XYZ file of C-alpha atoms in Angstrom:
379
model
C 0.000 0.000 0.000
C 1.311 3.453 -0.936
C 2.809 5.653 1.821
C 2.419 9.426 1.755
C 4.011 12.238 3.756
C 2.282 15.390 4.952
C 4.493 18.151 6.363
C 3.188 20.112 9.337
C 4.664 22.522 11.876
C 5.477 20.950 15.252
C 2.917 23.200 16.943
C 0.233 21.760 14.627
C 0.511 18.283 16.180
C -2.928 17.455 17.539
C -3.612 15.811 20.916
C -4.526 12.630 19.034
C -1.222 12.707 17.128
C 0.741 13.282 20.327
C -1.025 10.372 22.037
C -0.186 8.083 19.099
C 3.422 9.320 19.141
C 3.757 8.515 22.846
C 2.249 5.072 22.303
C 4.764 4.357 19.545
C 7.670 5.415 21.765
C 6.407 3.366 24.712
C 5.997 0.260 22.539
C 9.596 0.024 21.323
C 12.748 0.173 23.518
C 14.798 1.605 20.626
C 13.088 4.922 21.412
C 14.349 4.917 24.994
C 15.831 8.419 24.756
C 14.658 11.965 25.538
C 15.186 12.903 21.888
C 12.164 10.807 20.895
C 9.861 12.452 23.400
C 7.441 14.754 21.543
C 8.287 17.492 24.038
C 11.797 17.662 22.585
C 10.301 18.112 19.106
C 7.982 20.832 20.363
C 10.812 22.678 22.133
C 13.142 22.456 19.128
C 10.307 23.461 16.812
C 9.841 26.733 18.688
C 13.420 27.909 18.121
C 14.877 26.085 15.104
C 14.241 27.717 11.720
C 12.670 25.500 9.073
C 11.126 23.090 11.606
C 8.664 20.500 10.287
C 7.224 17.104 11.160
C 6.609 14.598 8.385
C 3.425 12.657 9.125
C 3.577 9.386 7.204
C 0.228 7.820 6.297
C -0.806 4.576 4.676
C -4.380 3.720 3.827
C -5.601 6.825 5.645
C -3.819 5.779 8.847
C -0.798 7.485 10.458
C 2.148 5.061 10.497
C 5.000 7.333 11.586
C 6.434 10.751 12.392
C 9.779 12.268 11.417
C 10.762 15.626 12.978
C 13.198 17.518 10.750
C 14.490 20.907 9.674
C 15.389 22.259 6.244
C 18.648 24.034 5.457
C 18.718 24.986 1.786
C 18.573 21.738 -0.184
C 19.358 19.627 2.891
C 16.926 18.008 5.298
C 18.367 17.359 8.756
C 17.016 15.991 12.032
C 15.082 18.610 13.958
C 17.386 20.370 16.393
C 20.582 19.332 14.597
C 23.395 19.553 15.535
C 21.884 19.208 19.016
C 19.841 16.073 18.290
C 22.094 13.100 19.049
C 19.474 10.499 18.064
C 16.704 10.665 15.490
C 14.554 8.465 13.305
C 11.017 7.698 12.206
C 8.813 7.307 15.274
C 6.595 4.333 14.435
C 5.416 0.958 15.632
C 7.956 -1.741 14.743
C 7.805 -2.689 11.074
C 5.304 -0.010 10.088
C 7.278 3.158 9.356
C 9.460 3.860 6.310
C 13.184 3.169 6.495
C 15.766 5.918 6.032
C 15.931 5.644 2.256
C 12.144 5.571 1.773
C 11.759 8.517 4.148
C 14.226 10.506 2.004
C 12.161 9.773 -1.108
C 8.891 10.691 0.607
C 10.350 14.021 1.787
C 11.367 14.765 -1.827
C 14.515 16.493 -0.664
C 17.705 16.640 -2.724
C 19.627 15.552 0.377
C 18.843 13.970 3.755
C 21.722 13.951 6.282
C 21.590 11.984 9.558
C 24.216 11.243 12.188
C 22.458 9.199 14.887
C 19.758 7.339 12.964
C 17.719 4.890 15.031
C 15.758 2.505 12.850
C 16.075 0.514 9.631
C 18.359 1.629 6.816
C 19.900 -0.111 3.819
C 22.879 2.222 3.411
C 23.790 3.941 6.694
C 27.172 3.290 8.266
C 26.953 2.120 11.863
C 28.419 3.807 14.957
C 28.312 2.452 18.532
C 26.751 4.365 21.387
C 27.662 4.119 25.080
C 25.091 3.529 27.818
C 25.472 2.817 31.496
C 22.492 0.608 32.297
C 21.608 0.049 35.958
C 19.308 -2.638 37.292
C 16.724 -2.226 40.036
C 19.430 -2.453 42.720
C 20.833 0.932 41.666
C 24.331 2.342 41.547
C 26.397 0.125 43.848
C 26.168 -3.192 41.945
C 26.851 -1.393 38.651
C 29.884 0.391 40.095
C 31.203 -2.779 41.723
C 31.138 -4.541 38.346
C 32.805 -1.610 36.575
C 35.501 -1.379 39.254
C 36.177 -5.109 39.006
C 36.456 -4.871 35.209
C 38.525 -1.670 35.072
C 40.195 -1.600 38.469
C 43.148 0.643 37.601
C 40.955 3.320 35.977
C 38.492 3.640 38.852
C 41.158 3.382 41.558
C 42.931 6.286 39.839
C 39.696 8.299 39.960
C 39.233 7.541 43.647
C 42.755 8.842 44.282
C 41.935 11.912 42.191
C 38.892 12.533 44.364
C 40.964 12.427 47.547
C 43.640 14.651 45.981
C 41.111 17.269 44.857
C 39.509 17.351 48.281
C 42.878 17.726 50.011
C 43.902 20.583 47.696
C 40.656 22.545 47.318
C 38.265 21.528 50.093
C 35.262 19.283 50.622
C 33.550 18.032 47.466
C 29.871 18.645 46.800
C 27.738 17.494 43.846
C 24.212 18.599 42.999
C 22.103 17.222 40.161
C 18.834 18.307 38.570
C 19.553 22.033 38.842
C 17.872 24.713 36.712
C 20.345 27.560 37.195
C 20.774 30.036 34.275
C 24.122 31.186 35.709
C 25.470 27.634 35.566
C 24.199 27.272 32.000
C 25.990 30.484 31.038
C 29.201 29.110 32.589
C 28.921 25.855 30.627
C 28.292 27.691 27.356
C 31.270 29.976 27.968
C 33.531 26.991 28.661
C 32.250 25.149 25.577
C 32.753 28.156 23.295
C 36.333 28.475 24.509
C 36.860 24.754 23.924
C 35.565 25.058 20.354
C 37.935 27.971 19.748
C 40.976 26.073 21.059
C 40.191 23.019 18.960
C 39.398 25.038 15.792
C 35.854 23.665 15.728
C 32.747 25.658 14.919
C 31.024 27.161 17.952
C 27.560 25.624 17.765
C 26.264 28.138 20.326
C 27.267 31.287 18.448
C 24.120 31.262 16.296
C 21.760 31.893 19.234
C 18.894 29.471 18.641
C 20.879 26.556 20.062
C 21.369 28.494 23.300
C 17.644 29.225 23.355
C 16.872 25.518 23.014
C 18.922 24.615 26.097
C 17.448 27.487 28.088
C 13.877 26.551 27.124
C 14.357 22.854 27.912
C 15.743 23.752 31.316
C 13.148 26.408 32.108
C 10.230 24.078 31.336
C 11.744 20.957 32.952
C 9.876 18.738 35.378
C 10.640 15.374 36.967
C 9.537 13.477 33.851
C 11.237 15.488 31.074
C 13.584 18.401 30.463
C 17.087 19.773 30.672
C 19.027 20.108 33.897
C 22.554 20.662 35.197
C 24.780 18.658 37.507
C 27.746 20.435 39.079
C 30.784 19.596 41.196
C 32.300 22.019 43.701
C 35.445 21.635 45.782
C 35.231 24.070 48.649
C 33.837 27.211 47.051
C 35.338 26.403 43.626
C 33.169 25.245 40.729
C 35.158 22.399 39.160
C 32.829 20.890 36.567
C 29.260 21.074 35.321
C 27.249 19.217 32.702
C 23.968 19.955 30.980
C 21.921 16.799 30.391
C 18.485 15.878 29.052
C 16.169 13.448 30.816
C 12.915 11.671 30.061
C 11.319 8.963 32.155
C 14.068 6.710 33.507
C 16.749 7.875 31.021
C 19.347 10.640 31.299
C 21.357 11.702 28.263
C 24.691 13.350 29.078
C 24.958 16.295 26.696
C 27.348 19.205 27.257
C 30.115 18.777 29.875
C 32.599 21.466 30.917
C 35.274 21.773 33.568
C 37.606 24.455 34.835
C 40.746 24.643 32.649
C 43.926 23.289 34.194
C 42.223 20.678 36.363
C 42.528 17.653 34.084
C 44.866 16.006 36.612
C 41.945 15.818 39.040
C 39.514 14.273 36.523
C 36.625 16.522 37.625
C 34.485 15.506 34.649
C 34.782 11.796 35.427
C 34.059 12.380 39.115
C 30.993 14.454 38.241
C 29.758 11.711 35.903
C 30.121 9.061 38.593
C 28.271 11.156 41.166
C 25.560 12.035 38.631
C 24.942 8.322 38.061
C 24.986 7.704 41.828
C 22.500 10.480 42.637
C 20.518 9.943 39.441
C 19.869 6.336 40.421
C 18.223 7.653 43.594
C 15.947 9.761 41.373
C 14.845 6.694 39.415
C 17.096 7.050 36.384
C 18.332 3.675 35.146
C 19.858 4.483 31.754
C 22.694 7.020 31.480
C 23.409 7.636 27.809
C 26.764 9.041 26.657
C 25.878 9.233 22.959
C 28.225 7.976 20.274
C 31.243 6.404 21.956
C 34.260 7.992 20.308
C 35.906 9.510 23.403
C 38.184 6.994 25.099
C 36.875 7.479 28.653
C 33.370 6.331 27.699
C 34.310 2.665 27.430
C 34.749 2.453 31.205
C 31.055 3.238 31.710
C 29.612 1.145 28.892
C 27.236 -1.652 29.856
C 24.644 -1.283 27.087
C 25.965 -0.225 23.683
C 23.616 0.193 20.734
C 24.262 0.986 17.079
C 23.034 4.107 15.274
C 23.321 5.021 11.611
C 25.202 7.810 9.859
C 24.431 8.631 6.242
C 23.756 11.231 3.603
C 21.048 10.138 1.194
C 21.477 12.150 -2.002
C 19.024 12.275 -4.845
C 20.786 10.339 -7.640
C 22.784 12.622 -9.882
C 26.024 14.459 -10.462
C 26.627 15.428 -6.812
C 26.700 11.776 -5.704
C 29.032 10.811 -8.532
C 31.455 13.644 -7.807
C 31.497 12.841 -4.081
C 32.395 9.227 -4.754
C 35.101 10.191 -7.235
C 36.684 12.631 -4.778
C 36.856 9.995 -2.067
C 38.395 7.469 -4.439
C 41.056 9.988 -5.445
C 42.042 10.821 -1.871
C 42.059 7.132 -0.956
C 44.933 6.690 -3.395
C 47.074 8.664 -0.926
C 46.472 6.147 1.860
C 44.173 3.309 2.771
C 40.770 4.684 3.733
C 42.057 8.245 4.091
C 39.492 9.665 1.675
C 36.543 8.179 3.512
C 37.850 9.270 6.921
C 38.450 12.792 5.651
C 34.995 12.939 4.077
C 33.341 11.825 7.310
C 35.267 14.395 9.352
C 34.541 17.243 6.960
C 30.927 16.178 6.498
C 30.279 16.220 10.244
C 31.845 19.646 10.643
C 30.066 21.152 7.649
C 26.773 19.575 8.705
C 26.997 21.259 12.110
C 27.730 24.615 10.499
C 24.883 24.208 8.005
C 22.506 23.320 10.845
C 23.466 26.203 13.125
C 24.011 29.108 10.773
C 20.998 30.364 8.881
C 22.742 33.449 7.496
C 24.578 32.628 4.247
C 27.613 34.754 5.109
C 28.059 33.040 8.486
C 27.721 29.665 6.790
C 30.422 30.632 4.292
C 32.779 31.854 7.029
C 32.280 28.721 9.082
C 32.762 26.389 6.146
C 35.925 28.182 5.048
C 37.362 27.822 8.550
C 36.407 24.132 8.675
C 37.956 23.463 5.275
C 41.173 25.164 6.378
C 41.292 23.045 9.535
C 40.755 19.854 7.498
C 43.520 20.744 5.041
C 45.851 21.508 7.931
C 45.118 18.154 9.551
C 45.724 16.320 6.274
C 49.062 18.129 5.866
C 50.088 17.202 9.412
C 49.137 13.590 8.793
C 51.336 13.509 5.695
C 54.307 15.176 7.344
C 57.251 12.833 8.040
C 57.819 11.870 11.655
């Protein structure tokens, strides 16, 4: 039976649509993430330009929803680059896969980085999740400490060292403090500058999204901050998103020069400890590319990354460029394309103004060329 797609604004979702959406999420554990809660779509829809929801229908019946935003000829997940996970919200086996969704949207290009759901072409990336059972934090930590004894013993020593140097440690979770959010955003912007990455908060609407999610938070859904103090000194803070029994770690920051004390790791451990007391059982770290994440991982899942182009010259040229660069080293072209694509996708998502897009893309291209030159340089 033929599937159709109607595009509506997020605020046009009816109570009946929202009830169906929630039923779809509740029926399938793959949607166990705050990003699939319709309240995230509604919040992102209020601030992100070009926000839409594709309502897929078959035989006069709704079979799925896909929140997204349009940037020129590109369709992206709604809230990108802030949306770590995305996909068609549907009952298992009923919604379109990634490639069919791209055709139904009739877009020249659909780009996804954390696709949850079926796809015939997407490359797979592992996520990291700390999954606790009903007994809470202590059994989970005992297993992690037994598996990675040296790592966690080092962190326990770091905790004692920080306390001896700076004063008693204190951690609070679930805070809705605009001053703490401003501190995190300042630290993140400085981090992006040091690493020559695009500042995803410079465009404004991404800041508004975090502020709105935190302002409207309740026990069941929203954004909140956990922070670590030693004495009177703020050492680390992290903005996270929660829904139901899941917490998604999102934007961490710590005071420069304190890496020796591992304040970020200590904050993460105490967030899991206190979060378990709040009823959170899943602590999601997103895609697991940072080395420290493996020590927390007890529930990895796979998500898809892909760009679905309408067949034509652009696809052919992209493949030819990768093949040419690959001649310089095994797989180098594909790795470079992935790196550049992720950076350019973030810029395209954030910056609505064409001049700001051009500036950001020029800076990203320069950084990529510099990295390639360093990689080629003799040791």
